[in-house]
CSV table of C-alpha atoms in Angstrom, one decimal:
chain,number,residue,atom,x,y,z
A,1,MET,CA,18.9,52.1,9.4
A,2,SER,CA,19.1,51.7,5.6
A,3,SER,CA,15.9,52.2,3.7
A,4,ASP,CA,16.6,48.7,2.2
A,5,TRP,CA,16.0,46.3,5.0
A,6,TYR,CA,16.8,43.1,3.1
A,7,GLY,CA,18.7,40.7,5.3
A,8,GLN,CA,18.2,42.9,8.5
A,9,ILE,CA,17.2,41.2,11.7
A,10,LEU,CA,14.6,43.1,13.7
A,11,GLU,CA,13.0,42.4,17.1
A,12,VAL,CA,9.3,42.8,16.8
A,13,ARG,CA,6.1,42.0,18.6
A,14,LEU,CA,3.6,40.2,16.3
A,15,GLY,CA,0.1,41.4,15.8
A,16,PRO,CA,-2.9,39.9,14.1
A,17,PRO,CA,-2.8,37.4,11.2
A,18,GLY,CA,-2.9,38.7,7.7
A,19,HIS,CA,-4.3,37.0,4.5
A,20,GLY,CA,-1.4,34.9,3.2
A,21,GLY,CA,0.0,33.0,6.2
A,22,PHE,CA,1.8,35.7,8.1
A,23,CYS,CA,1.3,38.0,11.1
A,24,VAL,CA,1.5,41.7,10.9
A,25,ALA,CA,4.1,43.7,12.8
A,26,ARG,CA,5.4,47.2,12.8
A,27,HIS,CA,8.9,48.7,13.0
A,28,GLU,CA,9.9,52.3,12.6
A,29,GLY,CA,6.7,53.2,10.8
A,30,ARG,CA,6.7,50.3,8.4
A,31,VAL,CA,4.7,47.2,8.3
A,32,LEU,CA,6.3,43.7,8.3
A,33,PHE,CA,4.5,40.6,7.1
A,34,VAL,CA,6.2,38.0,9.3
A,35,ARG,CA,5.9,34.2,8.6
A,36,HIS,CA,6.4,31.4,11.1
A,37,GLY,CA,5.1,33.4,14.1
A,38,LEU,CA,1.9,33.7,16.1
A,39,PRO,CA,0.0,36.7,17.3
A,40,GLY,CA,1.5,38.2,20.5
A,41,GLU,CA,4.9,36.5,20.1
A,42,LEU,CA,8.1,38.5,20.5
A,43,VAL,CA,10.4,37.4,17.7
A,44,ARG,CA,13.6,38.1,15.9
A,45,ALA,CA,12.6,38.5,12.3
A,46,GLN,CA,14.9,38.5,9.3
A,47,VAL,CA,13.7,40.6,6.3
A,48,THR,CA,13.5,38.4,3.2
A,49,GLU,CA,12.0,40.8,0.7
A,50,ASP,CA,12.0,44.6,0.6
A,51,ARG,CA,10.8,46.4,-2.5
A,52,GLY,CA,10.5,49.7,-0.8
A,53,GLY,CA,7.2,51.3,0.1
A,54,SER,CA,5.3,50.9,3.3
A,55,PHE,CA,5.8,47.1,3.9
A,56,CYS,CA,8.3,44.3,3.6
A,57,ARG,CA,8.3,40.6,4.2
A,58,ALA,CA,10.2,38.7,6.9
A,59,GLU,CA,10.5,35.4,8.7
A,60,ALA,CA,10.7,34.7,12.4
A,61,ILE,CA,14.0,33.0,13.0
A,62,ASP,CA,14.0,33.2,16.8
A,63,ILE,CA,10.9,33.0,19.1
A,64,LEU,CA,11.8,35.0,22.2
A,65,GLU,CA,8.4,34.9,23.8
A,66,PRO,CA,6.3,32.0,22.5
A,67,SER,CA,2.6,31.9,22.3
A,68,PRO,CA,0.8,29.3,24.5
A,69,ASP,CA,-0.7,28.1,21.2
A,70,ARG,CA,2.7,27.1,19.8
A,71,VAL,CA,3.6,23.5,19.5
A,72,PRO,CA,6.6,21.7,17.8
A,73,ALA,CA,6.3,22.3,14.0
A,74,THR,CA,5.2,19.2,12.1
A,75,CYS,CA,6.5,20.2,8.7
A,76,PRO,CA,10.4,20.2,8.5
A,77,VAL,CA,10.3,21.6,4.9
A,78,SER,CA,8.5,25.0,5.4
A,79,GLY,CA,10.5,26.7,8.2
A,80,PRO,CA,12.5,29.9,7.7
A,81,GLY,CA,14.2,29.8,4.3
A,82,GLY,CA,12.1,26.8,3.3
A,83,ALA,CA,9.2,25.9,1.2
A,84,GLY,CA,5.8,27.5,1.1
A,85,CYS,CA,3.8,24.3,1.6
A,86,CYS,CA,2.8,24.9,5.2
A,87,ASP,CA,2.2,28.1,7.2
A,88,PHE,CA,0.9,27.1,10.6
A,89,THR,CA,1.9,23.6,11.5
A,90,PHE,CA,3.6,25.0,14.7
A,91,ALA,CA,0.1,26.0,16.1
A,92,THR,CA,-2.5,23.9,17.8
A,93,PRO,CA,-5.5,22.8,15.6
A,94,ALA,CA,-7.8,25.2,17.5
A,95,ALA,CA,-5.3,28.1,17.0
A,96,GLN,CA,-5.0,27.4,13.3
A,97,ARG,CA,-8.7,27.6,12.8
A,98,ASP,CA,-9.0,30.8,14.9
A,99,LEU,CA,-6.2,32.4,12.8
A,100,LYS,CA,-8.2,31.6,9.7
A,101,ARG,CA,-11.4,32.9,11.3
A,102,GLN,CA,-9.8,36.2,12.0
A,103,VAL,CA,-8.6,36.5,8.4
A,104,VAL,CA,-12.0,35.7,6.9
A,105,ALA,CA,-13.8,38.0,9.3
A,106,ASP,CA,-11.5,40.8,8.5
A,107,GLN,CA,-11.9,40.4,4.8
A,108,LEU,CA,-15.7,40.2,5.0
A,109,ARG,CA,-15.8,43.3,7.3
A,110,ARG,CA,-13.6,45.4,5.0
A,111,LEU,CA,-14.7,44.2,1.6
A,112,ALA,CA,-18.3,43.1,2.1
A,113,ASN,CA,-19.4,45.2,5.0
A,114,TRP,CA,-20.6,42.0,6.6
A,115,GLU,CA,-19.8,40.8,10.2
A,116,PRO,CA,-21.3,37.3,10.5
A,117,ASP,CA,-20.8,35.1,13.6
A,118,PHE,CA,-19.1,31.9,12.5
A,119,THR,CA,-16.4,29.4,13.3
A,120,VAL,CA,-13.9,27.6,11.0
A,121,GLU,CA,-14.8,24.0,10.9
A,122,PRO,CA,-12.6,21.0,10.1
A,123,ILE,CA,-13.7,18.9,7.1
A,124,PRO,CA,-15.8,16.0,8.6
A,125,ILE,CA,-14.0,12.7,8.6
A,126,PRO,CA,-15.4,10.2,6.2
A,127,PHE,CA,-16.5,7.2,8.4
A,128,GLY,CA,-16.6,3.5,7.5
A,129,LEU,CA,-17.0,3.1,3.8
A,130,PRO,CA,-17.7,6.7,2.8
A,131,SER,CA,-18.6,8.2,-0.5
A,132,GLY,CA,-15.7,10.3,-1.5
A,133,VAL,CA,-13.1,8.1,0.0
A,134,VAL,CA,-13.6,4.3,-0.4
A,135,ALA,CA,-11.8,2.6,2.5
A,136,GLN,CA,-10.2,-0.7,1.3
A,137,GLN,CA,-10.1,-4.0,3.2
A,138,ASP,CA,-7.0,-4.7,5.2
A,139,SER,CA,-4.4,-6.4,3.1
A,140,ARG,CA,-3.1,-8.5,6.0
A,141,PRO,CA,-3.5,-12.3,5.8
A,142,GLY,CA,-6.8,-13.2,7.3
A,143,GLY,CA,-8.6,-10.1,6.0
A,144,ARG,CA,-10.8,-8.0,8.3
A,145,ASP,CA,-10.0,-7.2,11.9
A,146,ASP,CA,-12.9,-8.7,13.9
A,147,ALA,CA,-12.6,-5.9,16.4
A,148,MET,CA,-13.7,-3.4,13.7
A,149,PRO,CA,-17.4,-2.6,13.3
A,150,ALA,CA,-19.2,-3.8,10.2
A,151,GLY,CA,-18.5,-1.6,7.2
A,152,ALA,CA,-15.3,-0.1,8.6
A,153,ALA,CA,-12.0,-0.7,7.0
A,154,PRO,CA,-9.2,-1.5,9.5
A,155,GLY,CA,-6.1,0.6,9.2
A,156,ARG,CA,-6.8,2.2,5.8
A,157,ILE,CA,-8.3,5.4,4.5
A,158,GLY,CA,-8.6,5.8,0.7
A,159,GLY,CA,-6.6,2.5,0.3
A,160,VAL,CA,-3.5,4.1,1.8
A,161,ALA,CA,-2.2,2.9,5.2
A,162,THR,CA,-2.3,5.7,7.7
A,163,HIS,CA,-1.2,6.0,11.3
A,164,LEU,CA,-4.3,8.0,12.1
A,165,ALA,CA,-6.7,5.3,11.0
A,166,SER,CA,-7.8,4.6,14.6
A,167,SER,CA,-9.0,8.2,15.0
A,168,LEU,CA,-10.3,8.6,11.5
A,169,ILE,CA,-12.6,5.5,11.3
A,170,ALA,CA,-15.8,5.6,13.4
A,171,ARG,CA,-16.4,3.0,16.1
A,172,PRO,CA,-19.5,2.2,18.1
A,173,GLY,CA,-20.1,4.9,20.7
A,174,THR,CA,-17.8,7.5,18.9
A,175,ASP,CA,-19.1,11.0,18.8
A,176,ALA,CA,-18.7,12.0,15.2
A,177,ALA,CA,-18.7,15.7,16.0
A,178,GLU,CA,-16.0,15.2,18.6
A,179,VAL,CA,-13.7,13.4,16.2
A,180,ALA,CA,-14.5,16.0,13.4
A,181,VAL,CA,-13.4,18.8,15.7
A,182,GLY,CA,-10.1,17.1,16.2
A,183,SER,CA,-10.3,16.9,20.0
A,184,ARG,CA,-8.8,13.4,19.8
A,185,VAL,CA,-6.2,14.2,17.2
A,186,SER,CA,-2.9,15.7,18.0
A,187,ALA,CA,-1.5,18.8,16.2
A,188,ALA,CA,0.7,16.4,14.2
A,189,GLY,CA,-2.3,14.3,13.3
A,190,TYR,CA,-4.4,17.3,12.4
A,191,THR,CA,-2.0,18.5,9.7
A,192,SER,CA,-1.0,15.0,8.4
A,193,GLY,CA,-2.3,12.7,5.8
A,194,TRP,CA,-5.2,14.8,4.5
A,195,ARG,CA,-4.0,15.6,1.0
A,196,SER,CA,-4.9,13.1,-1.7
A,197,ARG,CA,-3.5,15.1,-4.7
A,198,VAL,CA,0.0,16.7,-4.8
A,199,ARG,CA,1.8,18.5,-7.5
A,200,LEU,CA,5.6,18.4,-7.2
A,201,ALA,CA,8.3,20.2,-9.2
A,202,VAL,CA,11.5,18.6,-10.4
A,203,ASP,CA,14.9,20.4,-10.1
A,204,ALA,CA,17.8,20.5,-12.6
A,205,ASP,CA,19.2,17.3,-11.1
A,206,GLY,CA,16.0,15.3,-11.5
A,207,ARG,CA,14.9,15.4,-7.9
A,208,ALA,CA,11.3,15.9,-7.0
A,209,GLY,CA,10.3,18.5,-4.4
A,210,VAL,CA,8.4,21.7,-3.7
A,211,HIS,CA,9.1,25.3,-4.5
A,212,ARG,CA,10.9,27.5,-1.9
A,213,TYR,CA,8.5,30.2,-0.7
A,214,ARG,CA,8.1,32.9,-3.3
A,215,SER,CA,10.8,31.4,-5.5
A,216,THR,CA,11.3,29.2,-8.5
A,217,GLU,CA,13.9,27.2,-6.7
A,218,VAL,CA,13.0,23.6,-5.9
A,219,VAL,CA,13.5,22.2,-2.4
A,220,ALA,CA,14.1,18.5,-2.9
A,221,ASP,CA,12.6,17.4,0.4
A,222,LEU,CA,9.3,15.4,0.5
A,223,ARG,CA,8.8,15.3,4.3
A,224,CYS,CA,5.9,17.6,4.3
A,225,PRO,CA,3.1,15.9,6.3
A,226,GLN,CA,0.2,16.9,4.1
A,227,PRO,CA,0.1,13.9,1.6
A,228,MET,CA,-1.8,10.8,2.6
A,229,ALA,CA,0.5,8.2,4.1
A,230,GLY,CA,2.2,6.2,1.4
A,231,ALA,CA,1.5,8.7,-1.4
A,232,MET,CA,5.1,9.8,-1.6
A,233,ALA,CA,6.7,6.3,-1.2
A,234,GLY,CA,9.6,5.8,-3.6
A,235,ILE,CA,9.4,9.2,-5.3
A,236,ALA,CA,12.5,10.7,-3.7
A,237,GLU,CA,14.6,7.7,-4.7
A,238,ARG,CA,13.9,8.1,-8.4
A,239,LYS,CA,15.3,10.5,-11.0
A,240,TRP,CA,12.8,12.5,-13.0
A,241,THR,CA,12.9,14.7,-16.0
A,242,PRO,CA,14.5,18.0,-15.0
A,243,GLY,CA,12.0,20.9,-15.1
A,244,ALA,CA,9.0,18.5,-15.2
A,245,ASP,CA,6.1,18.5,-12.8
A,246,LEU,CA,4.9,15.3,-11.0
A,247,VAL,CA,1.2,14.9,-10.2
A,248,VAL,CA,0.5,12.3,-7.5
A,249,ALA,CA,-3.1,11.4,-6.9
A,250,VAL,CA,-4.6,8.8,-4.5
A,251,ASP,CA,-8.1,8.1,-5.8
A,252,GLY,CA,-11.3,6.9,-4.1
A,253,ASP,CA,-10.4,3.3,-4.9
A,254,GLY,CA,-7.1,3.6,-3.1
A,255,MET,CA,-5.0,3.5,-6.3
A,256,ARG,CA,-2.0,5.8,-6.6
A,257,HIS,CA,-1.4,7.5,-9.9
A,258,ILE,CA,1.8,9.3,-10.8
A,259,VAL,CA,1.9,11.4,-14.0
A,260,GLU,CA,5.0,13.3,-15.1
A,261,VAL,CA,4.1,16.5,-16.9
A,262,ALA,CA,6.7,17.7,-19.4
A,263,PRO,CA,8.7,20.8,-18.6
A,264,ALA,CA,7.1,24.2,-19.5
A,265,GLU,CA,9.0,26.5,-21.8
A,266,ALA,CA,9.1,30.1,-20.9
A,267,GLU,CA,10.5,33.1,-22.6
A,268,GLU,CA,13.0,34.6,-20.2
A,269,GLY,CA,16.1,35.8,-22.1
A,270,GLY,CA,15.6,33.0,-24.5
A,271,GLN,CA,13.6,29.7,-24.5
A,272,ARG,CA,14.5,27.5,-21.6
A,273,GLY,CA,12.8,25.0,-19.3
A,274,ARG,CA,12.0,25.8,-15.7
A,275,GLY,CA,14.5,23.2,-14.5
A,276,GLN,CA,17.3,25.6,-15.7
A,277,ARG,CA,16.2,28.5,-13.5
A,278,GLY,CA,16.8,29.1,-9.9
A,279,ARG,CA,20.1,27.3,-9.5
A,280,GLY,CA,22.0,28.4,-6.4
A,281,ALA,CA,19.4,30.9,-5.4
A,282,GLY,CA,19.5,29.8,-1.7
A,283,ARG,CA,18.8,32.5,0.9
A,284,ASP,CA,19.9,35.2,-1.5
A,285,ARG,CA,17.2,34.5,-4.1
A,286,GLY,CA,16.4,37.5,-6.2
A,287,ARG,CA,19.2,39.6,-4.7
A,288,GLY,CA,20.5,40.4,-8.2
A,289,ALA,CA,17.2,42.1,-9.2
A,290,GLY,CA,17.8,45.3,-7.3
A,291,GLY,CA,18.8,43.8,-3.9
A,292,ARG,CA,15.3,43.6,-2.4
A,293,GLY,CA,14.5,39.9,-2.5
A,294,GLY,CA,11.7,38.1,-4.3
A,295,ASP,CA,11.5,36.5,-7.7
A,296,ARG,CA,8.3,38.0,-9.1
A,297,ARG,CA,9.1,38.1,-12.8
A,298,SER,CA,10.4,34.6,-13.2
A,299,THR,CA,7.5,33.3,-11.1
A,300,ALA,CA,5.0,35.0,-13.4
A,301,ALA,CA,6.7,33.6,-16.4
A,302,ARG,CA,6.7,30.1,-14.9
A,303,ARG,CA,2.9,30.3,-14.1
A,304,ALA,CA,2.1,31.5,-17.6
A,305,ALA,CA,4.1,28.7,-19.2
A,306,ALA,CA,2.6,26.1,-16.9
A,307,HIS,CA,-0.9,26.8,-18.2
A,308,GLY,CA,0.1,25.9,-21.8
A,309,VAL,CA,-0.4,22.4,-23.3
A,310,ARG,CA,2.2,20.0,-22.0
A,311,GLU,CA,2.8,16.4,-22.7
A,312,GLU,CA,1.9,13.9,-19.9
A,313,ARG,CA,3.5,10.5,-19.2
A,314,VAL,CA,1.7,8.0,-16.9
A,315,VAL,CA,4.4,6.5,-14.6
A,316,GLU,CA,2.2,4.6,-12.2
A,317,GLY,CA,-1.5,3.7,-12.1
A,318,THR,CA,-3.7,4.4,-15.1
A,319,GLY,CA,-3.7,8.1,-15.0
A,320,ARG,CA,-7.5,7.9,-14.6
A,321,ALA,CA,-8.5,8.6,-11.0
A,322,VAL,CA,-11.8,7.2,-9.7
A,323,GLN,CA,-13.7,9.4,-7.2
A,324,TYR,CA,-17.0,9.0,-5.3
A,325,VAL,CA,-19.4,11.6,-4.0
A,326,ALA,CA,-22.8,10.7,-2.6
A,327,GLY,CA,-22.7,7.2,-4.0
A,328,ARG,CA,-21.9,8.4,-7.5
A,329,ARG,CA,-18.7,7.5,-9.4
A,330,TRP,CA,-16.5,9.8,-11.4
A,331,GLU,CA,-13.5,8.8,-13.5
A,332,LEU,CA,-11.3,11.7,-14.5
A,333,SER,CA,-7.7,12.5,-15.4
A,334,ALA,CA,-5.3,12.4,-12.5
A,335,THR,CA,-4.0,15.8,-13.6
A,336,GLY,CA,-7.5,17.3,-13.7
A,337,PHE,CA,-9.0,19.3,-10.8
A,338,TRP,CA,-10.4,17.5,-7.8
A,339,GLN,CA,-10.5,18.8,-4.2
A,340,PRO,CA,-7.1,18.0,-2.5
A,341,HIS,CA,-8.6,17.1,0.9
A,342,TYR,CA,-10.0,13.6,0.6
A,343,GLY,CA,-13.2,14.5,2.4
A,344,ALA,CA,-13.8,18.0,0.8
A,345,ALA,CA,-15.9,17.1,-2.3
A,346,GLN,CA,-18.4,15.1,-0.2
A,347,CYS,CA,-18.5,17.9,2.5
A,348,TYR,CA,-19.1,20.7,0.1
A,349,SER,CA,-21.7,18.8,-1.9
A,350,ASP,CA,-23.6,18.0,1.3
A,351,VAL,CA,-23.7,21.7,2.1
A,352,VAL,CA,-24.9,22.5,-1.4
A,353,ALA,CA,-27.6,19.8,-1.3
A,354,GLU,CA,-28.8,21.1,2.1
A,355,TRP,CA,-28.9,24.8,1.1
A,356,ALA,CA,-30.2,24.5,-2.5
A,357,GLU,CA,-33.7,23.5,-1.5
A,358,ALA,CA,-34.5,23.2,-5.2
A,359,ALA,CA,-38.2,22.4,-5.9
A,360,PRO,CA,-39.2,19.4,-8.2
A,361,GLY,CA,-39.3,20.7,-11.8
A,362,ALA,CA,-37.2,23.7,-11.1
A,363,LEU,CA,-34.4,25.2,-13.2
A,364,ALA,CA,-30.9,25.3,-11.6
A,365,TRP,CA,-27.5,26.4,-12.8
A,366,ASP,CA,-24.1,25.0,-11.7
A,367,LEU,CA,-21.5,27.6,-12.8
A,368,TYR,CA,-17.8,26.7,-13.0
A,369,CYS,CA,-19.1,23.2,-12.6
A,370,GLY,CA,-16.0,21.1,-13.2
A,371,VAL,CA,-17.2,17.5,-13.6
A,372,GLY,CA,-20.6,18.2,-12.2
A,373,VAL,CA,-20.4,17.2,-8.6
A,374,PHE,CA,-22.9,19.9,-7.4
A,375,ALA,CA,-25.0,19.5,-10.5
A,376,ALA,CA,-25.6,15.9,-9.6
A,377,ARG,CA,-26.8,16.8,-6.1
A,378,VAL,CA,-29.2,19.5,-7.3
A,379,ALA,CA,-30.4,17.2,-10.1
A,380,GLU,CA,-31.7,14.8,-7.5
A,381,GLN,CA,-33.9,17.6,-6.1
A,382,VAL,CA,-35.3,19.0,-9.3
A,383,GLY,CA,-36.0,15.5,-10.8
A,384,GLU,CA,-36.8,14.6,-14.4
A,385,ALA,CA,-39.3,17.4,-14.7
A,386,GLY,CA,-36.6,20.0,-13.9
A,387,ALA,CA,-33.3,21.0,-15.6
A,388,VAL,CA,-29.8,21.6,-14.5
A,389,HIS,CA,-27.4,23.5,-16.7
A,390,GLY,CA,-23.7,23.2,-15.8
A,391,VAL,CA,-21.0,25.5,-17.4
A,392,GLU,CA,-17.3,24.9,-17.3
A,393,PHE,CA,-14.5,26.2,-19.5
A,394,ALA,CA,-12.4,23.0,-19.3
A,395,ARG,CA,-13.6,20.8,-22.1
A,396,SER,CA,-12.0,17.7,-20.6
A,397,ALA,CA,-13.9,18.2,-17.3
A,398,VAL,CA,-17.2,18.6,-19.1
A,399,ALA,CA,-16.6,15.4,-21.1
A,400,GLU,CA,-15.8,13.4,-17.9
A,401,GLY,CA,-18.8,14.9,-16.2
A,402,ARG,CA,-21.2,13.9,-19.0
A,403,VAL,CA,-20.1,10.3,-18.7
A,404,ALA,CA,-20.6,10.3,-14.9
A,405,LEU,CA,-24.0,11.9,-15.2
A,406,ARG,CA,-25.3,10.1,-18.3
A,407,ASP,CA,-28.2,8.6,-16.2
A,408,LEU,CA,-29.4,12.2,-15.5
A,409,PRO,CA,-30.6,13.4,-19.0
A,410,TRP,CA,-32.0,16.6,-17.4
A,411,VAL,CA,-28.4,17.7,-16.6
A,412,ASP,CA,-26.8,19.5,-19.5
A,413,LEU,CA,-23.0,20.3,-19.1
A,414,ARG,CA,-21.5,22.8,-21.5
A,415,ALA,CA,-17.9,23.8,-22.2
A,416,GLU,CA,-18.2,27.6,-22.4
A,417,ARG,CA,-17.0,30.7,-20.6
A,418,VAL,CA,-19.4,31.4,-17.7
A,419,GLU,CA,-19.6,35.2,-18.3
A,420,ARG,CA,-20.5,34.7,-21.9
A,421,TRP,CA,-23.0,31.9,-21.3
A,422,ILE,CA,-25.1,33.8,-18.7
A,423,VAL,CA,-25.8,36.7,-21.0
A,424,GLU,CA,-26.9,34.4,-23.8
A,425,GLN,CA,-29.6,32.7,-21.7
A,426,PRO,CA,-33.3,33.5,-22.0
A,427,SER,CA,-34.8,35.7,-19.3
A,428,THR,CA,-36.2,32.7,-17.3
A,429,ALA,CA,-35.0,33.0,-13.8
A,430,PRO,CA,-33.2,29.9,-12.4
A,431,ASP,CA,-34.4,28.8,-9.0
A,432,VAL,CA,-31.0,28.1,-7.6
A,433,VAL,CA,-27.5,29.0,-8.9
A,434,VAL,CA,-24.3,27.3,-7.5
A,435,LEU,CA,-21.0,29.0,-8.3
A,436,ASP,CA,-17.5,27.6,-7.5
A,437,PRO,CA,-15.2,30.0,-9.4
A,438,PRO,CA,-11.5,29.9,-9.6
A,439,ARG,CA,-9.3,31.6,-6.9
A,440,ALA,CA,-9.8,35.1,-8.4
A,441,GLY,CA,-13.5,34.9,-7.8
A,442,ALA,CA,-16.5,35.4,-10.0
A,443,GLY,CA,-16.2,39.1,-10.4
A,444,LYS,CA,-18.4,42.0,-11.3
A,445,ASP,CA,-19.5,40.9,-14.8
A,446,VAL,CA,-20.7,37.5,-13.7
A,447,ILE,CA,-22.4,38.7,-10.5
A,448,ASN,CA,-24.2,41.6,-12.2
A,449,ALA,CA,-25.4,39.3,-15.0
A,450,LEU,CA,-26.7,36.9,-12.3
A,451,GLY,CA,-28.5,39.7,-10.5
A,452,GLU,CA,-30.3,40.6,-13.8
A,453,ARG,CA,-31.6,37.0,-13.9
A,454,SER,CA,-32.8,37.2,-10.3
A,455,PRO,CA,-32.4,33.6,-9.0
A,456,ARG,CA,-34.2,32.8,-5.8
A,457,ARG,CA,-31.0,31.5,-4.1
A,458,ILE,CA,-27.3,31.7,-4.9
A,459,ILE,CA,-24.8,29.4,-3.3
A,460,HIS,CA,-21.3,30.8,-3.7
A,461,ILE,CA,-18.0,28.9,-2.9
A,462,GLY,CA,-14.6,30.5,-2.6
A,463,CYS,CA,-11.1,29.3,-1.7
A,464,ASP,CA,-9.6,32.8,-1.3
A,465,PRO,CA,-11.0,35.0,1.5
A,466,ALA,CA,-10.3,38.3,-0.2
A,467,ALA,CA,-11.9,37.2,-3.5
A,468,PHE,CA,-14.8,35.6,-1.7
A,469,ALA,CA,-15.4,38.8,0.3
A,470,ARG,CA,-15.2,41.0,-2.8
A,471,ASP,CA,-17.8,38.7,-4.5
A,472,ILE,CA,-20.1,38.9,-1.4
A,473,GLY,CA,-19.8,42.7,-1.6
A,474,LEU,CA,-20.8,42.6,-5.2
A,475,TYR,CA,-23.9,40.4,-4.4
A,476,ARG,CA,-24.9,42.9,-1.7
A,477,ALA,CA,-24.6,45.8,-4.1
A,478,ALA,CA,-26.8,43.8,-6.6
A,479,GLY,CA,-29.6,43.4,-3.9
A,480,TYR,CA,-28.7,40.0,-2.5
A,481,ARG,CA,-28.2,39.4,1.2
A,482,PRO,CA,-26.1,36.6,2.7
A,483,VAL,CA,-28.2,34.3,4.8
A,484,GLU,CA,-25.9,31.4,5.5
A,485,LEU,CA,-22.1,31.0,5.9
A,486,ARG,CA,-19.9,28.1,6.6
A,487,VAL,CA,-16.1,28.2,6.5
A,488,PHE,CA,-14.0,25.0,6.4
A,489,ASP,CA,-10.4,24.3,7.3
A,490,ALA,CA,-9.9,22.2,4.2
A,491,PHE,CA,-6.2,22.7,4.1
A,492,PRO,CA,-4.8,22.0,7.6
A,493,GLY,CA,-1.5,23.5,8.5
A,494,THR,CA,-1.7,26.1,5.7
A,495,HIS,CA,-3.3,29.5,5.5
A,496,HIS,CA,-5.9,28.4,3.0
A,497,VAL,CA,-9.6,28.1,3.8
A,498,GLU,CA,-12.8,27.3,1.9
A,499,CYS,CA,-15.9,29.6,2.4
A,500,ILE,CA,-19.5,28.8,1.3
A,501,ALA,CA,-22.3,31.3,1.5
A,502,ALA,CA,-26.0,31.3,0.6
A,503,LEU,CA,-27.6,34.5,-0.6
A,504,GLU,CA,-31.2,35.6,-1.3
A,505,ARG,CA,-33.1,38.7,-2.3
């Protein structure tokens, strides 16, 4: 067989899951990262990327011996040759969570030398009129459904009609834990309607869609089940600016905001917008760059350009999303950061509040604080005699957080780089430090600087298992030991997961 396996179809038995939404297989001494399969399955896999070396990437195009955990896929956009939006919608909810558990456990064992006992939990469903997602009254004539309990909103979550409302809204006698685990929700229900914020790309013909997996090509198909019901209504029927991005956000008041972000310009053989790249890539994407698949250079250029300043045009709504956590109201840009899962911000802040155990009058830090959701919860514990310092690089987030927390004068939010801010602080040790760094993690400089300040407790949040595990390993090297761990399936149907750990000396 040729050393370049691109396009080859191989029959392989799939092994354990790997970090990134694939299963690991082996063939003729090489490793294959195979998407769209489950551990133990015998599949026919087509190689989609081969850059030489010890591994290549492939997609399962035929399932010869299916796993008992396999169910009909709920995302028609992300199958072989499709988008990268969903990784595991063809697995039962329990199997999805166990796949993620295996990945997180493997990363913690290899990178942090830690083997905790844990499960991957679903994000708890916000019941009734929750903080974080404000359920609206039914818009039908006559108002409330008398069969609904007081405080519940019939048929609506976050103000958007959803076919899962009956299982997402608590009723008398309902066991909250049972609903949260998803035992009454089908595989389709588990992966549908959880995402309140979506970023779409626009192709050269002005059609909105999502990127093909590991490609700049846009798949103009909006049938992915992730967005909240109604969030995508009417978007496919409109023409948009070629090369632009669309941000769609359903806020805590149930209002939909659509913001068109102007095309990014990237230097790639001359200045041109993203909408001019990737035409006709199809299944042979990247074949012209050495015949091994992939589109790494253009993807890197696109990501770099996307981080530049780009003009925004509000198409629907106000462009200012209202969000609620623990009874507090935030108003922020619809294009700013907020947790995609409509229940995640409330869930994580509850864990932080439980674990912080900050004493009245204590000093606390909230690093990478965003708009100050965690700072607000810790501020309730330290009280007016205490102090909470929040640090965030994004100036817009800090400005929005200051407005939301203006009734808490002992909270000070600053727009600075975390690594620089820590070393400039006096030697006074904070009682509690909360960190929610970007996907790449906090890293050695930040964690070593924290270790020198010797806080009593550190609460660390990570959305990438590998980066999270590396950070835990750095804490352990600095003399901290992890004492708590919770892992949440905050992105159902995908390989993504959220990890939260508490550490002490």
